[in-house]
mmCIF file with all atom_site columns, C-alpha atoms and ligand atoms in Angstrom:
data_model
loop_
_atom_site.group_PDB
_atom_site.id
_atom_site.type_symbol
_atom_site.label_atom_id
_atom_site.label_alt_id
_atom_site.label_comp_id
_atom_site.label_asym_id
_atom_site.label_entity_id
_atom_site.label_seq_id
_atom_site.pdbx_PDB_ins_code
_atom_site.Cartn_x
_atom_site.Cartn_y
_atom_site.Cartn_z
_atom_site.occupancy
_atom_site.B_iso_or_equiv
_atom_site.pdbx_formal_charge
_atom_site.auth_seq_id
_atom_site.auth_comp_id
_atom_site.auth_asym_id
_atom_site.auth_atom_id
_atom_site.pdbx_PDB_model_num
ATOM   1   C CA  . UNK A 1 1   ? -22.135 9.058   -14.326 1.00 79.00 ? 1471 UNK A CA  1
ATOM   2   C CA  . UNK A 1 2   ? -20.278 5.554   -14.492 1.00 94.00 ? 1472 UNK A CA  1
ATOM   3   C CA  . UNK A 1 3   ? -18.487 4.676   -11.212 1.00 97.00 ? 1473 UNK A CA  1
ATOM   4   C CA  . UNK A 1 4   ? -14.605 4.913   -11.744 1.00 98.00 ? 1474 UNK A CA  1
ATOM   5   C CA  . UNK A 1 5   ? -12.495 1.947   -11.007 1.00 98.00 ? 1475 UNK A CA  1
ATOM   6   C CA  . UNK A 1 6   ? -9.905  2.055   -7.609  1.00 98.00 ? 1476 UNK A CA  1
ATOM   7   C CA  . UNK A 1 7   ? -6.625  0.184   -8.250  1.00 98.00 ? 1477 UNK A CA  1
ATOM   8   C CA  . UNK A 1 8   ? -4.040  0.045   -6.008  1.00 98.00 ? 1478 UNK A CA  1
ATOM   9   C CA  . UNK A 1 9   ? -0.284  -0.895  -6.243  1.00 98.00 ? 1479 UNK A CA  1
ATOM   10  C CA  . UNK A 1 10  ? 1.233   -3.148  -3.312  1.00 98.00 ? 1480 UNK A CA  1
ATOM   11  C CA  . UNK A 1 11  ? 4.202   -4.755  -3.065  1.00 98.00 ? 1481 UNK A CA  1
ATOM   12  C CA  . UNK A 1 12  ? 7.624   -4.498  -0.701  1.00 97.00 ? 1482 UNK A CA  1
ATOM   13  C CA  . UNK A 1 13  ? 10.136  -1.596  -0.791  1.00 94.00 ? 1483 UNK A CA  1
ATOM   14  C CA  . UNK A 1 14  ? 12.189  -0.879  -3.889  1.00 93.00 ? 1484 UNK A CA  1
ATOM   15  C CA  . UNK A 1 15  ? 9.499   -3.182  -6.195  1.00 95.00 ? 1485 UNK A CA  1
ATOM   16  C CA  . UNK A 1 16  ? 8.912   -0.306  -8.592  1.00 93.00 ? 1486 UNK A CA  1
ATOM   17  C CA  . UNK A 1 17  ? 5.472   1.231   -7.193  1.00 96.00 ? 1487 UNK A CA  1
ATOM   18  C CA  . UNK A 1 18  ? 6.054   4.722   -9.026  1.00 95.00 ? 1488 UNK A CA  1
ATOM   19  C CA  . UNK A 1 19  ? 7.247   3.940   -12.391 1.00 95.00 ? 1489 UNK A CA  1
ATOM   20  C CA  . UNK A 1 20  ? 4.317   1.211   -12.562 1.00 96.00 ? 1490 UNK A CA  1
ATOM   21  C CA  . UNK A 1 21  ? 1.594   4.285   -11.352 1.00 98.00 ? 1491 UNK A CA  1
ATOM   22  C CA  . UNK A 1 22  ? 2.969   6.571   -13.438 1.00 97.00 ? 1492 UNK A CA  1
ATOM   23  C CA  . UNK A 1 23  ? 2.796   3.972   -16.781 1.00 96.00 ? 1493 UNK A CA  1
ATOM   24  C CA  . UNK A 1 24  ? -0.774  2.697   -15.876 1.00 96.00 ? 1494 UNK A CA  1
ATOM   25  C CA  . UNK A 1 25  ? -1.033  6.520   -15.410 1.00 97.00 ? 1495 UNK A CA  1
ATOM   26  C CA  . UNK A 1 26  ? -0.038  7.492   -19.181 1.00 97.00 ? 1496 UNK A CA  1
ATOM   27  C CA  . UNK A 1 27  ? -2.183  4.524   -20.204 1.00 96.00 ? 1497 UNK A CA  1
ATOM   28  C CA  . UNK A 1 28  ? -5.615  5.677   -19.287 1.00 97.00 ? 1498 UNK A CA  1
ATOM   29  C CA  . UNK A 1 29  ? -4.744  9.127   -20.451 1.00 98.00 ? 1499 UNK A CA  1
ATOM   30  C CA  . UNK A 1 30  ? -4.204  7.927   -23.507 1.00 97.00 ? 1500 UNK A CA  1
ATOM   31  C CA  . UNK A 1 31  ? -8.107  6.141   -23.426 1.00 97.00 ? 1501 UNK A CA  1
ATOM   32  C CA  . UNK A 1 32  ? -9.262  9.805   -21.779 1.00 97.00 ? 1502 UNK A CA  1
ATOM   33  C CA  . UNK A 1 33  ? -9.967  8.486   -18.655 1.00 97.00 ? 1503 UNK A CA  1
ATOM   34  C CA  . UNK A 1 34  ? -9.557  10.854  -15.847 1.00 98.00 ? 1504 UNK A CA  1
ATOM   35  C CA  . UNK A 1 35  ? -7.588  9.023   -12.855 1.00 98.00 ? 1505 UNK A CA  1
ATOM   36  C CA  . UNK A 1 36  ? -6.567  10.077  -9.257  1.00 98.00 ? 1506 UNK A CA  1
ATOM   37  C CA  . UNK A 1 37  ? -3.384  8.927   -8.292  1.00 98.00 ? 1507 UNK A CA  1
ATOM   38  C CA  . UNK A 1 38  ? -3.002  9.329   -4.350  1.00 98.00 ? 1508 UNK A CA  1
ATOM   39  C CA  . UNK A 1 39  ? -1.096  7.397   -1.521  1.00 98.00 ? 1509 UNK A CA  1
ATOM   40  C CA  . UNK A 1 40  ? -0.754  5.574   1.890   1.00 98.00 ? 1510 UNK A CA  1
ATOM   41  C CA  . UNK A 1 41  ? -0.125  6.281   4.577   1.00 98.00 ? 1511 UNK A CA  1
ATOM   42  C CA  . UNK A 1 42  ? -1.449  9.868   3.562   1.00 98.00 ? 1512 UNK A CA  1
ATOM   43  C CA  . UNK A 1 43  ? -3.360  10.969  0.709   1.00 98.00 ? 1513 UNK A CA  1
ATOM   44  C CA  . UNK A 1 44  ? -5.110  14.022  2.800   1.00 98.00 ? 1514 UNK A CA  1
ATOM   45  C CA  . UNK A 1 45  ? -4.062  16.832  4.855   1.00 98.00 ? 1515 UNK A CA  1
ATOM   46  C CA  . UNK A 1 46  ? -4.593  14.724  8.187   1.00 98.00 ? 1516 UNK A CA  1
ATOM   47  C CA  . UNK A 1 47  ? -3.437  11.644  6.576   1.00 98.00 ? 1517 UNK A CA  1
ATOM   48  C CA  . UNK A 1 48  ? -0.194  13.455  5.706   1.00 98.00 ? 1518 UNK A CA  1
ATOM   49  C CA  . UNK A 1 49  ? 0.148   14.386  9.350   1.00 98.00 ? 1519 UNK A CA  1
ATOM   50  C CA  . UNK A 1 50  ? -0.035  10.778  10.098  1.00 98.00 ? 1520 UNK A CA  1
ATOM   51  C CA  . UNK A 1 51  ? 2.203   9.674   7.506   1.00 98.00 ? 1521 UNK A CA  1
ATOM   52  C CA  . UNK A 1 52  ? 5.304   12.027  9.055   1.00 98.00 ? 1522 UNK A CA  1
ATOM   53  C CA  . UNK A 1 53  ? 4.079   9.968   12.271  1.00 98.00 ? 1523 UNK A CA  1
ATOM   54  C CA  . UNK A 1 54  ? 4.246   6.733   10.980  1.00 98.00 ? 1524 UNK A CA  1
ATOM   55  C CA  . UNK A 1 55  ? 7.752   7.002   9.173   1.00 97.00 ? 1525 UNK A CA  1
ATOM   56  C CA  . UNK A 1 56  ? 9.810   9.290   11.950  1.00 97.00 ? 1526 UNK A CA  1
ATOM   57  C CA  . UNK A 1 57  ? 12.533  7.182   13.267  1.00 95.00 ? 1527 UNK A CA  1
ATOM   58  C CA  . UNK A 1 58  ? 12.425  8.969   16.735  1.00 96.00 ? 1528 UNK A CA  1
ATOM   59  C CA  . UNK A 1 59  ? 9.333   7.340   17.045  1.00 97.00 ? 1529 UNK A CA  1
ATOM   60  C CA  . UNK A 1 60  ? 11.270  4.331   17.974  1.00 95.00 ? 1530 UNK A CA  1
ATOM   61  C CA  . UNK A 1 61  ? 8.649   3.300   21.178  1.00 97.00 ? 1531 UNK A CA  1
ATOM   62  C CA  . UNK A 1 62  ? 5.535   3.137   18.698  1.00 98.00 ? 1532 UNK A CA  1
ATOM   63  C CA  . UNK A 1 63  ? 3.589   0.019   19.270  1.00 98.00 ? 1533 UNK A CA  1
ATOM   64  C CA  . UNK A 1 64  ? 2.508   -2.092  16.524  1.00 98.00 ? 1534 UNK A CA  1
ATOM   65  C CA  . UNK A 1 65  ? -1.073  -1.797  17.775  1.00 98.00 ? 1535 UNK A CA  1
ATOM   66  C CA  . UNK A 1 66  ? -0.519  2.365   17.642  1.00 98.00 ? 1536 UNK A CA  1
ATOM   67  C CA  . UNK A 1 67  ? 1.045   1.628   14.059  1.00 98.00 ? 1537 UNK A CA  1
ATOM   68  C CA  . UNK A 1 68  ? -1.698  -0.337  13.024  1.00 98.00 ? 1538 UNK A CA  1
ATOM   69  C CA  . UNK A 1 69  ? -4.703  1.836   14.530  1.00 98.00 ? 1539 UNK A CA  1
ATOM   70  C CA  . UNK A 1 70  ? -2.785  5.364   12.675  1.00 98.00 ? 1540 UNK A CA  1
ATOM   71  C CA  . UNK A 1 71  ? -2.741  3.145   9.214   1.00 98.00 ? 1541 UNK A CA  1
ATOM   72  C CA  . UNK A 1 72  ? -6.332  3.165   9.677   1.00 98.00 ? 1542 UNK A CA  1
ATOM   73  C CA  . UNK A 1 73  ? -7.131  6.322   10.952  1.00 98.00 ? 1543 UNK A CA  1
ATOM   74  C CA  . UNK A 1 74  ? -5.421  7.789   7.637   1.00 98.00 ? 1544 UNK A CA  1
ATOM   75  C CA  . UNK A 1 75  ? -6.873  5.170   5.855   1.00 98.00 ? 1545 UNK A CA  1
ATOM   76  C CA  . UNK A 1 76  ? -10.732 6.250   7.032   1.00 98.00 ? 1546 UNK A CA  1
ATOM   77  C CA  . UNK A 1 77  ? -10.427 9.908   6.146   1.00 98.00 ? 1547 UNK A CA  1
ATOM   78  C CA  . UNK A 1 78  ? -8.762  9.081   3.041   1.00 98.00 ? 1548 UNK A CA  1
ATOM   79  C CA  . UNK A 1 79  ? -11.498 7.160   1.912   1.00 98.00 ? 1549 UNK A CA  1
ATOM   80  C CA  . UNK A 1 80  ? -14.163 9.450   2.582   1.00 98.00 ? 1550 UNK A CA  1
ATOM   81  C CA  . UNK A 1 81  ? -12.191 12.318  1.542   1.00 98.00 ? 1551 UNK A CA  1
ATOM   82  C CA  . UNK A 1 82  ? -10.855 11.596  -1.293  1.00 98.00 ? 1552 UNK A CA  1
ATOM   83  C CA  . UNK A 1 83  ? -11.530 7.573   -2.666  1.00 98.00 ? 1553 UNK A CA  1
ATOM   84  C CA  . UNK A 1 84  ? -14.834 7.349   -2.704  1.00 98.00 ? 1554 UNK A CA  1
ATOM   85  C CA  . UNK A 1 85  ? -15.635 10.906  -4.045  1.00 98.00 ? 1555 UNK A CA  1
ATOM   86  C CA  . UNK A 1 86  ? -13.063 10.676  -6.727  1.00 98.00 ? 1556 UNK A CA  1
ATOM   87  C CA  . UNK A 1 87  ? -14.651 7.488   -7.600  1.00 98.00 ? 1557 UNK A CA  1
ATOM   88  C CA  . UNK A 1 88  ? -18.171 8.490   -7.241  1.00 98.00 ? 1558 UNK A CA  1
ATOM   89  C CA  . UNK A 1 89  ? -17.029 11.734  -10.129 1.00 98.00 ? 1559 UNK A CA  1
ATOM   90  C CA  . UNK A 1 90  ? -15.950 8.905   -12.574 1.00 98.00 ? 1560 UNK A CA  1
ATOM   91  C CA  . UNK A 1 91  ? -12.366 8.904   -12.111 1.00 98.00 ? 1561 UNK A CA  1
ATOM   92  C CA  . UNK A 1 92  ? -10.087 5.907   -11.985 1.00 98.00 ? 1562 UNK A CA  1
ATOM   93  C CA  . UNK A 1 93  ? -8.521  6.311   -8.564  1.00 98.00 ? 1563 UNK A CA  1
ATOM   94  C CA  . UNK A 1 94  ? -4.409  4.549   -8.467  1.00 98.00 ? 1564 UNK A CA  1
ATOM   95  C CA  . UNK A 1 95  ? -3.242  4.717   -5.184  1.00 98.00 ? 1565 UNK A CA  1
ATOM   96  C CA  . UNK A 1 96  ? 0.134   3.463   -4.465  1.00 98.00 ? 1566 UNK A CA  1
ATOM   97  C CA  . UNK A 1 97  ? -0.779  1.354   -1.042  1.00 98.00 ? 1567 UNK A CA  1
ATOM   98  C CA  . UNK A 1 98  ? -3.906  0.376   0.735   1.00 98.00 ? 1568 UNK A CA  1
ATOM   99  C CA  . UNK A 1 99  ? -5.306  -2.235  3.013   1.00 98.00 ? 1569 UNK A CA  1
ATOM   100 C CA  . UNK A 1 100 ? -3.230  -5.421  1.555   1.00 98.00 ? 1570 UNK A CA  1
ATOM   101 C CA  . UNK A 1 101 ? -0.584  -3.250  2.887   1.00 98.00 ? 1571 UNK A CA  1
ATOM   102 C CA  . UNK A 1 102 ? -1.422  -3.301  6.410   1.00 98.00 ? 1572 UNK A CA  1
ATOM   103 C CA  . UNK A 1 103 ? -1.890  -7.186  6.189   1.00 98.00 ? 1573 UNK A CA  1
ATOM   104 C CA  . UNK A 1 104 ? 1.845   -7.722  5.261   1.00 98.00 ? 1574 UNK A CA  1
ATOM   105 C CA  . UNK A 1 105 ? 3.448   -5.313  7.295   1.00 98.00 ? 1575 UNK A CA  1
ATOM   106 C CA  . UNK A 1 106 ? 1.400   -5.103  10.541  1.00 98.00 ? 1576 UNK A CA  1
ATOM   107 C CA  . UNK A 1 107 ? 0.639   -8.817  10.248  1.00 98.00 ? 1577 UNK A CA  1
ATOM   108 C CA  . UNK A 1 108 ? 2.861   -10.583 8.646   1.00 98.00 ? 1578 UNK A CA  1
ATOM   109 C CA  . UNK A 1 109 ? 6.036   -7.951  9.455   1.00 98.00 ? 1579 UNK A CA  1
ATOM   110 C CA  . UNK A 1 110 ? 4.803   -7.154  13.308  1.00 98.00 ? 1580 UNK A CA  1
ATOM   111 C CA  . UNK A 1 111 ? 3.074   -10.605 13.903  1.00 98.00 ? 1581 UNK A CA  1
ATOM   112 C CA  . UNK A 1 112 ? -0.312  -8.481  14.899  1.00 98.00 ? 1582 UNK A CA  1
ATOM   113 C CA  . UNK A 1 113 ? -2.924  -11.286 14.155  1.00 98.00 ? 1583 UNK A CA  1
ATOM   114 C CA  . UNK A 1 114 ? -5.143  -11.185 10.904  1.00 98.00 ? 1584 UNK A CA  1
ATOM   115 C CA  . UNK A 1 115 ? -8.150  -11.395 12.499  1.00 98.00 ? 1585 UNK A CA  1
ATOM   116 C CA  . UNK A 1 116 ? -7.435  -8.487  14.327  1.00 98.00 ? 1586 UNK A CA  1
ATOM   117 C CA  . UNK A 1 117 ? -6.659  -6.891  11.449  1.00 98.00 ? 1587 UNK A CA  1
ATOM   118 C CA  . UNK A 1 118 ? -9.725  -7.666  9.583   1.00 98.00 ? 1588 UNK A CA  1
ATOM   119 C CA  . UNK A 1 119 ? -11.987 -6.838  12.053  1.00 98.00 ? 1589 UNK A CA  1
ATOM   120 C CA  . UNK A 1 120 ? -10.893 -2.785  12.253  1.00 98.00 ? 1590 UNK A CA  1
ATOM   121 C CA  . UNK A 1 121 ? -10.844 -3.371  8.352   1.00 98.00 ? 1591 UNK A CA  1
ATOM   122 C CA  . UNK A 1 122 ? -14.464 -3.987  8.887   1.00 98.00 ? 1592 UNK A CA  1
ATOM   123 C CA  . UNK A 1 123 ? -14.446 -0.953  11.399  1.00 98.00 ? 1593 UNK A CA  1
ATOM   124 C CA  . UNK A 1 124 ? -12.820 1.792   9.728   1.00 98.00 ? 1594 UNK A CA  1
ATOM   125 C CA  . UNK A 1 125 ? -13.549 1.316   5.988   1.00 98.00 ? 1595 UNK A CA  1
ATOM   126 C CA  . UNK A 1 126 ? -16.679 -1.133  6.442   1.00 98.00 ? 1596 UNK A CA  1
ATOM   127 C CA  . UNK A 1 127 ? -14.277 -3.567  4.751   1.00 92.00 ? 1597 UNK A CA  1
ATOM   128 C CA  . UNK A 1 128 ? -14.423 -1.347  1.224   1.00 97.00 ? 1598 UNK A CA  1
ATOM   129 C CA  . UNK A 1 129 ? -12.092 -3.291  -1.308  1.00 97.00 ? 1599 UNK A CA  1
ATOM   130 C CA  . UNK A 1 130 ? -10.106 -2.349  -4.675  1.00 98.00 ? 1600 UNK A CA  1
ATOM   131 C CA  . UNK A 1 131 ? -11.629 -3.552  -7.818  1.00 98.00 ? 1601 UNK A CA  1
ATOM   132 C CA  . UNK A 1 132 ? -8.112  -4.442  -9.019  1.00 98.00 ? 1602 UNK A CA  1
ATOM   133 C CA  . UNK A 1 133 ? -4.655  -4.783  -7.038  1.00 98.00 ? 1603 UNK A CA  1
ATOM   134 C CA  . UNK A 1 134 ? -1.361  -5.110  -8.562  1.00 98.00 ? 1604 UNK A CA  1
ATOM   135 C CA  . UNK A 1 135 ? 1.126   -6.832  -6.330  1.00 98.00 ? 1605 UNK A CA  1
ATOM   136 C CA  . UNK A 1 136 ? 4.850   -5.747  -7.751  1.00 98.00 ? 1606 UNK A CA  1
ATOM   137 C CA  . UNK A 1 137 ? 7.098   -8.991  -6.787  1.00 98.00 ? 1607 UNK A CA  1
ATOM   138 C CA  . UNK A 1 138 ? 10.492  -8.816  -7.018  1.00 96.00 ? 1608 UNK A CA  1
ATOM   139 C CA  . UNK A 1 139 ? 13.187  -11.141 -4.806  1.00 96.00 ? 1609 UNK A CA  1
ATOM   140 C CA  . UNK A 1 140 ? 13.514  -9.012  -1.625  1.00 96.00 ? 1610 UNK A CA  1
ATOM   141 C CA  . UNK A 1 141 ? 16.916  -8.363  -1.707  1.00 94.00 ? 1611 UNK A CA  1
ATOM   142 C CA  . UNK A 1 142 ? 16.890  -7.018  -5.373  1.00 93.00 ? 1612 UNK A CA  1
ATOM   143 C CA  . UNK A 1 143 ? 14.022  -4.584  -4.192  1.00 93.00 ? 1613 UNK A CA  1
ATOM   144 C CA  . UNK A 1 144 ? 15.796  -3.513  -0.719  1.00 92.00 ? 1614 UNK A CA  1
ATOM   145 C CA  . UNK A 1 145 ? 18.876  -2.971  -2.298  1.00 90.00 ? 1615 UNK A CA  1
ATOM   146 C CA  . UNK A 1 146 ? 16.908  -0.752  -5.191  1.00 86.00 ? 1616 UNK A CA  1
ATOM   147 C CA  . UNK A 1 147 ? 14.710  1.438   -2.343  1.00 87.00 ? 1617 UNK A CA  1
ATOM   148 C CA  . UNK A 1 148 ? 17.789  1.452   0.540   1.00 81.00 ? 1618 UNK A CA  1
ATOM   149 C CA  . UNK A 1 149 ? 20.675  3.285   -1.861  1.00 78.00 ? 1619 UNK A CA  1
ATOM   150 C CA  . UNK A 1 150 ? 18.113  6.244   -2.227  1.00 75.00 ? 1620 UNK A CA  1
ATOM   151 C CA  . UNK A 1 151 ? 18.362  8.792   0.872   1.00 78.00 ? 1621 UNK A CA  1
ATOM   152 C CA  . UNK A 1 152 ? 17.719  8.282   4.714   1.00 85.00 ? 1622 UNK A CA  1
ATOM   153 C CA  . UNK A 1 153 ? 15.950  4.934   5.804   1.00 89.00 ? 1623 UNK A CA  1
ATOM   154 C CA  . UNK A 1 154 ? 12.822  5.965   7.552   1.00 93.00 ? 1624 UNK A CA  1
ATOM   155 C CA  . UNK A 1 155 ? 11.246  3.667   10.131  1.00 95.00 ? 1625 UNK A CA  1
ATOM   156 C CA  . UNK A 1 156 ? 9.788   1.125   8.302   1.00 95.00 ? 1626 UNK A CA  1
ATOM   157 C CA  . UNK A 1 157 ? 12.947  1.219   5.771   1.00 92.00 ? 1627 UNK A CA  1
ATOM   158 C CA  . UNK A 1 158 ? 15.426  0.253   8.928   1.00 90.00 ? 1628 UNK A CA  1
ATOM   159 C CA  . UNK A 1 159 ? 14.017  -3.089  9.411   1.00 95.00 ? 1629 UNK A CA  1
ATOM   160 C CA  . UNK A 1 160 ? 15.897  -6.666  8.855   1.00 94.00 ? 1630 UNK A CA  1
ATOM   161 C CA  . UNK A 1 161 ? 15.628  -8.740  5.801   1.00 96.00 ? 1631 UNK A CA  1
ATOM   162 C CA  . UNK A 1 162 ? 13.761  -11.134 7.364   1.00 97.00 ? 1632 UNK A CA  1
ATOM   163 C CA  . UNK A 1 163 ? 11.042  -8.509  8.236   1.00 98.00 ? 1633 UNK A CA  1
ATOM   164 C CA  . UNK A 1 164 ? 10.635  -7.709  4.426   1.00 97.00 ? 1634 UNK A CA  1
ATOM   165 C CA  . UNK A 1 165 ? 10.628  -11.848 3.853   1.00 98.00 ? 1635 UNK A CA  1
ATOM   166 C CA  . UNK A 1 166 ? 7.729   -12.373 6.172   1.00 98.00 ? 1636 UNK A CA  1
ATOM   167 C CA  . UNK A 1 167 ? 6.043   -9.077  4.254   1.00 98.00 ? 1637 UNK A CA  1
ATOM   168 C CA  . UNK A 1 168 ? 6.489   -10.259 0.989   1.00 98.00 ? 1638 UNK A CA  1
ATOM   169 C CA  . UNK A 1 169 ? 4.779   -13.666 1.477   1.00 98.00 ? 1639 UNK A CA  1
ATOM   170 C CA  . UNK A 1 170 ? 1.415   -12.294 3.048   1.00 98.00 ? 1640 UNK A CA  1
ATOM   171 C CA  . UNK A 1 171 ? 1.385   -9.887  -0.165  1.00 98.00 ? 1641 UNK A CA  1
ATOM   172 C CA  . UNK A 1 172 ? 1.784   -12.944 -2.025  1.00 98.00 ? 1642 UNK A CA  1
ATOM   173 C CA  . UNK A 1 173 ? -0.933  -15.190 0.018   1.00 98.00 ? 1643 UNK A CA  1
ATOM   174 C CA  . UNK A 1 174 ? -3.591  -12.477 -0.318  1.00 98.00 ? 1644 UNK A CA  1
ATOM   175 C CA  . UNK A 1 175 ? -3.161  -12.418 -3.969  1.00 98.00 ? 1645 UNK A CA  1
ATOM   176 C CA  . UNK A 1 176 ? -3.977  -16.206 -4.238  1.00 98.00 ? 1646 UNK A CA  1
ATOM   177 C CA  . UNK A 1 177 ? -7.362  -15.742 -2.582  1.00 97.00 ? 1647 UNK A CA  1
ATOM   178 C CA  . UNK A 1 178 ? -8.359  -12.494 -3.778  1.00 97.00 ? 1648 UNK A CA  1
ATOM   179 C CA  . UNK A 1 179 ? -10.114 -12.679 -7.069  1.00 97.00 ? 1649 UNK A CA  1
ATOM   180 C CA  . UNK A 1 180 ? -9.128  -8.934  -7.626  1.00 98.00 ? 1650 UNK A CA  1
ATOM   181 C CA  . UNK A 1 181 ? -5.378  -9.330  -7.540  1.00 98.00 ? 1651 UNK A CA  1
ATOM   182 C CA  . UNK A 1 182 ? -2.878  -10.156 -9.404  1.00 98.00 ? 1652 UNK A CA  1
ATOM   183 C CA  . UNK A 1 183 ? 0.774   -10.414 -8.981  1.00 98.00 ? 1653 UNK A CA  1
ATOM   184 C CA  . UNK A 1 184 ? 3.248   -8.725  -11.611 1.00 97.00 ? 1654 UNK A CA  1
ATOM   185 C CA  . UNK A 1 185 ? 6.861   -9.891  -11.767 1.00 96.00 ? 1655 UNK A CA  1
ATOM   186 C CA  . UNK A 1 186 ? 8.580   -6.136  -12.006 1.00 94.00 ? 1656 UNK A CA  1
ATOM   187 C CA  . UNK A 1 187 ? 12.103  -8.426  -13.303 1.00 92.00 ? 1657 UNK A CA  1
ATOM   188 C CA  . UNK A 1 188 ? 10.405  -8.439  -16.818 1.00 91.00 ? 1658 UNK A CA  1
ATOM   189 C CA  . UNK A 1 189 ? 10.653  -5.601  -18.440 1.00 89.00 ? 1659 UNK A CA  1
ATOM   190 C CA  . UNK A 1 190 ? 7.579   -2.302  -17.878 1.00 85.00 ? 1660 UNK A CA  1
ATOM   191 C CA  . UNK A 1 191 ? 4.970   -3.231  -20.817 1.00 80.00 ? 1661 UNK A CA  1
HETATM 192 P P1  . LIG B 2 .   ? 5.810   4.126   0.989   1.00 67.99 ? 1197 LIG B P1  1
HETATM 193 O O1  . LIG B 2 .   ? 6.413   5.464   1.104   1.00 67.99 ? 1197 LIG B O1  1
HETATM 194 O O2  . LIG B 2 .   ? 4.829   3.869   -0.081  1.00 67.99 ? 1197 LIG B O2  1
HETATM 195 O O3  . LIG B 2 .   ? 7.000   3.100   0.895   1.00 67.99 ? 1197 LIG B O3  1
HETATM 196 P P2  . LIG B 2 .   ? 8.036   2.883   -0.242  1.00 67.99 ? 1197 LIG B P2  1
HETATM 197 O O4  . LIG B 2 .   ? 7.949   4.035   -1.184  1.00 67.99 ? 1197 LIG B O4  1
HETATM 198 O O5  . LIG B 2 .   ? 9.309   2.826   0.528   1.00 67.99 ? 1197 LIG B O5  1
HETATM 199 O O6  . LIG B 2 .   ? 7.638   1.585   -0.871  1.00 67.99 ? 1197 LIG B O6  1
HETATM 200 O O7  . LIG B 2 .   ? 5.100   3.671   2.362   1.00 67.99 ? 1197 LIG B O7  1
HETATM 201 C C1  . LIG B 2 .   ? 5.629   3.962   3.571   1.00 67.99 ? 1197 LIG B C1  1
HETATM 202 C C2  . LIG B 2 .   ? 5.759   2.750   4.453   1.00 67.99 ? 1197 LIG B C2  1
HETATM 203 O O8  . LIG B 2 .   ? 4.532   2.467   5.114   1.00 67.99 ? 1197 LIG B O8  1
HETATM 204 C C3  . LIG B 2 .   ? 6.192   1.474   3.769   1.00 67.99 ? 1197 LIG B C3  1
HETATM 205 O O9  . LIG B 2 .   ? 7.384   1.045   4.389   1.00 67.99 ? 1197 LIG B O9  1
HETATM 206 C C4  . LIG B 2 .   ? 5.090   0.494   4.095   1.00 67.99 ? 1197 LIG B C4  1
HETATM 207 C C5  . LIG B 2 .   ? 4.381   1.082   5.259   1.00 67.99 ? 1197 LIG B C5  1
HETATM 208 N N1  . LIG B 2 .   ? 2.941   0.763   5.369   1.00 67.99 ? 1197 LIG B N1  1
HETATM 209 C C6  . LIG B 2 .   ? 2.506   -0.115  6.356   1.00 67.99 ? 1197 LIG B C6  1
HETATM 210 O O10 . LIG B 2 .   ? 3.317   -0.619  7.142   1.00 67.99 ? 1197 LIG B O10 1
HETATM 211 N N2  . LIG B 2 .   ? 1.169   -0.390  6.485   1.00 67.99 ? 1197 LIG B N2  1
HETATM 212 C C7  . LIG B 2 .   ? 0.228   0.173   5.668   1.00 67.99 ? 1197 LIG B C7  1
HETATM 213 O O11 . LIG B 2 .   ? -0.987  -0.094  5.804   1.00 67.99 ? 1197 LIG B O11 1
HETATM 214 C C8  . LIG B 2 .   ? 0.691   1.081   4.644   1.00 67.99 ? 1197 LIG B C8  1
HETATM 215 C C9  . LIG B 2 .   ? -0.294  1.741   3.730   1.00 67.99 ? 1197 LIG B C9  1
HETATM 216 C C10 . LIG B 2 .   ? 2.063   1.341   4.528   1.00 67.99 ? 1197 LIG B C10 1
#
């Protein structure tokens, strides 16, 4: 059985994450290759759990070390639950948000430091990588405006511009030095 391939699909709010997954998805149906498309925070039961967590606005005392621990805690079952299984059965797993994720906004958005970061990357997920991430880029006040006219603002949604700024670039910095990413300006047009 050949390995599927994991791709995930970063970028800041309002960048286009679903209509991307859901074209990439149509794509490999059309080669008949079976795909997993999943999502973080979440992904699993428990994951879920943490998810409601993570995005309640009453949870307005939440560190950003507590925020960055529960990214990983969903993060660990969700790769043993679900990645690496799906991957191991030959599908192509898509899953809208992982780890680059939790480098913009814990790090670059909460100013928690990267070696911190990488070091409970190395803890949780033994530092397990995508073999291809798509960072969306759009100017973040074309993508905030996009995500913010859609329903409630949930916790992460109720932060300043700036916040989104200082997101944006560490997306944008990890794509330079990863081989396995690549950054896709969602202006032009879907194909
Ligand atoms: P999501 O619902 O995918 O956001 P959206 O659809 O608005 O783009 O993700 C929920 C929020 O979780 C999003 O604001 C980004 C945040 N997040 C982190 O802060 N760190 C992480 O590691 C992950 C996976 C998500």
């Amino acid at each position: 059985m050949t390995r599927g391939s994991f791709i995930t699909i970063e970028g800041v709010e309002g960048v286009g994450k679903s209509t991307n997954i859901a074209f990439i998805r149509s794509l490999l149906e059309e080669r008949s290759i079976a795909s997993i498309v999943t999502r973080e925070p979440g992904g699993t039961e428990l994951g879920e759990h943490i998810r409601n967590l993570l995005l309640d606005k009453e949870q307005s005392s939440m560190t950003a070390m507590t925020e960055l621990l529960l990214m990983f805690a969903a993060r660990a079952q969700h790769v043993s639950q679900v990645i690496e299984p799906g991957l191991a059965s030959g599908s192509w797993v898509i899953c809208d948000r992982f780890t680059d994720s939790s480098y913009a906004y814990q790090g670059g958005g909460r100013h928690i430091d990267m070696d911190t970061i990488a070091s409970l990357e190395q803890l949780a997920i033994n530092s397990f990588h995508p073999d291809c991430t798509l960072v969306l880029d759009l100017p973040v006040e074309i993508g905030l405006k996009r995500a913010l006219d859609v329903g409630e603002k949930d916790r992460f949604e109720s932060e300043k511009v700036e916040f989104f700024e200082r997101v944006r670039q560490v997306f944008l910095q990890r794509a330079a030095k990863n081989e396995y990413s690549h950054v896709v300006d969602t202006s032009q047009p879907l194909e």
